[in-house]
Amino acid sequence: FFNILLPSDLEYGVWNAKGNMHTCNLQGFLATFGCACGVFYNTSLSLYYLAVIKYDKTNDYIRKKLELWFHSLPISIAISSSIWAFSGEHFNADMMG
């Protein structure tokens, strides 16, 4: 499915490429955002389990003190890394990848 977003001039090497450089950049932005979000949300989940199991923190404490950080840091890191890669033209540095 995601091959459809790749530039159509790459169809000789990639099946069903129908996009252009803008759709390729969009795909790179979304892939970078998704990967970074996944990694840092996994870290947040690990820290949540650490707070609950090892340090015996209550749900009220987690809701008031930690939950904002558990959501805001992964999203802000993912957005900033995606914007950095997009603004630095790291998605389409050359035609070969």
Short mmCIF file of C-alpha atoms in Angstrom, two decimals:
data_model
loop_
_atom_site.label_atom_id
_atom_site.label_comp_id
_atom_site.label_asym_id
_atom_site.label_seq_id
_atom_site.Cartn_x
_atom_site.Cartn_y
_atom_site.Cartn_z
CA PHE A 1 0.00 0.00 0.00
CA PHE A 2 2.72 2.51 0.87
CA ASN A 3 4.48 2.01 -2.44
CA ILE A 4 1.72 4.08 -4.01
CA LEU A 5 3.17 7.21 -2.35
CA LEU A 6 6.62 6.78 -3.89
CA PRO A 7 7.51 8.86 -6.96
CA SER A 8 6.22 7.38 -10.20
CA ASP A 9 9.63 7.69 -11.87
CA LEU A 10 10.78 4.93 -9.52
CA GLU A 11 8.24 2.47 -10.92
CA TYR A 12 11.01 0.53 -12.65
CA GLY A 13 12.32 -0.51 -9.23
CA VAL A 14 9.21 -0.32 -7.07
CA TRP A 15 5.89 -1.88 -7.98
CA ASN A 16 2.82 0.43 -8.10
CA ALA A 17 4.67 3.72 -7.48
CA LYS A 18 2.17 6.46 -8.36
CA GLY A 19 3.19 9.46 -6.24
CA ASN A 20 5.59 12.37 -6.52
CA MET A 21 8.27 13.87 -4.29
CA HIS A 22 5.66 15.55 -2.07
CA THR A 23 3.88 12.26 -1.33
CA CYS A 24 7.26 10.64 -0.72
CA ASN A 25 8.10 13.39 1.78
CA LEU A 26 4.71 12.89 3.42
CA GLN A 27 5.37 9.18 3.73
CA GLY A 28 8.80 9.85 5.24
CA PHE A 29 7.35 12.37 7.68
CA LEU A 30 4.62 9.97 8.83
CA ALA A 31 7.02 7.04 9.09
CA THR A 32 9.48 9.08 11.16
CA PHE A 33 6.66 10.36 13.38
CA GLY A 34 5.22 6.87 13.87
CA CYS A 35 8.54 5.22 14.66
CA ALA A 36 9.62 7.93 17.10
CA CYS A 37 6.20 7.95 18.78
CA GLY A 38 6.29 4.18 19.16
CA VAL A 39 9.73 4.17 20.74
CA PHE A 40 9.02 6.98 23.20
CA TYR A 41 5.53 5.78 24.12
CA ASN A 42 7.10 2.42 24.90
CA THR A 43 9.52 4.26 27.18
CA SER A 44 6.58 6.05 28.84
CA LEU A 45 4.84 2.75 29.37
CA SER A 46 7.98 1.31 30.96
CA LEU A 47 8.25 4.32 33.27
CA TYR A 48 4.58 3.93 34.18
CA TYR A 49 5.13 0.31 35.17
CA LEU A 50 8.22 1.33 37.12
CA ALA A 51 6.21 3.94 39.03
CA VAL A 52 3.35 1.54 39.77
CA ILE A 53 5.24 -1.65 40.55
CA LYS A 54 8.54 -0.58 42.09
CA TYR A 55 7.63 2.77 43.64
CA ASP A 56 3.99 1.91 44.44
CA LYS A 57 2.55 5.18 43.09
CA THR A 58 -1.23 5.60 43.08
CA ASN A 59 -3.37 6.31 40.04
CA ASP A 60 -4.14 9.75 41.43
CA TYR A 61 -0.42 10.58 41.68
CA ILE A 62 0.22 9.31 38.17
CA ARG A 63 -2.73 11.25 36.77
CA LYS A 64 -1.71 14.50 38.45
CA LYS A 65 2.09 14.38 38.17
CA LEU A 66 3.21 12.00 35.43
CA GLU A 67 0.53 11.50 32.79
CA LEU A 68 1.09 14.86 31.12
CA TRP A 69 4.77 13.99 30.66
CA PHE A 70 3.97 10.47 29.49
CA HIS A 71 2.01 11.94 26.57
CA SER A 72 3.63 15.29 25.84
CA LEU A 73 7.23 14.12 25.61
CA PRO A 74 6.72 11.31 23.06
CA ILE A 75 4.51 13.48 20.86
CA SER A 76 6.78 16.53 21.00
CA ILE A 77 9.92 14.48 20.36
CA ALA A 78 8.26 12.70 17.44
CA ILE A 79 6.98 15.93 15.90
CA SER A 80 10.28 17.74 16.34
CA SER A 81 12.33 14.88 14.87
CA SER A 82 9.94 14.62 11.92
CA ILE A 83 10.08 18.37 11.29
CA TRP A 84 13.87 18.31 11.59
CA ALA A 85 14.14 15.53 9.02
CA PHE A 86 11.64 17.23 6.72
CA SER A 87 13.24 20.69 6.92
CA GLY A 88 16.71 19.25 6.39
CA GLU A 89 15.52 17.40 3.27
CA HIS A 90 16.62 14.07 4.72
CA PHE A 91 13.79 12.09 3.15
CA ASN A 92 14.80 12.55 -0.48
CA ALA A 93 18.50 13.23 -0.23
CA ASP A 94 19.04 11.39 -3.50
CA MET A 95 16.98 9.16 -5.77
CA MET A 96 18.50 5.97 -4.38
CA GLY A 97 17.34 6.43 -0.78
#
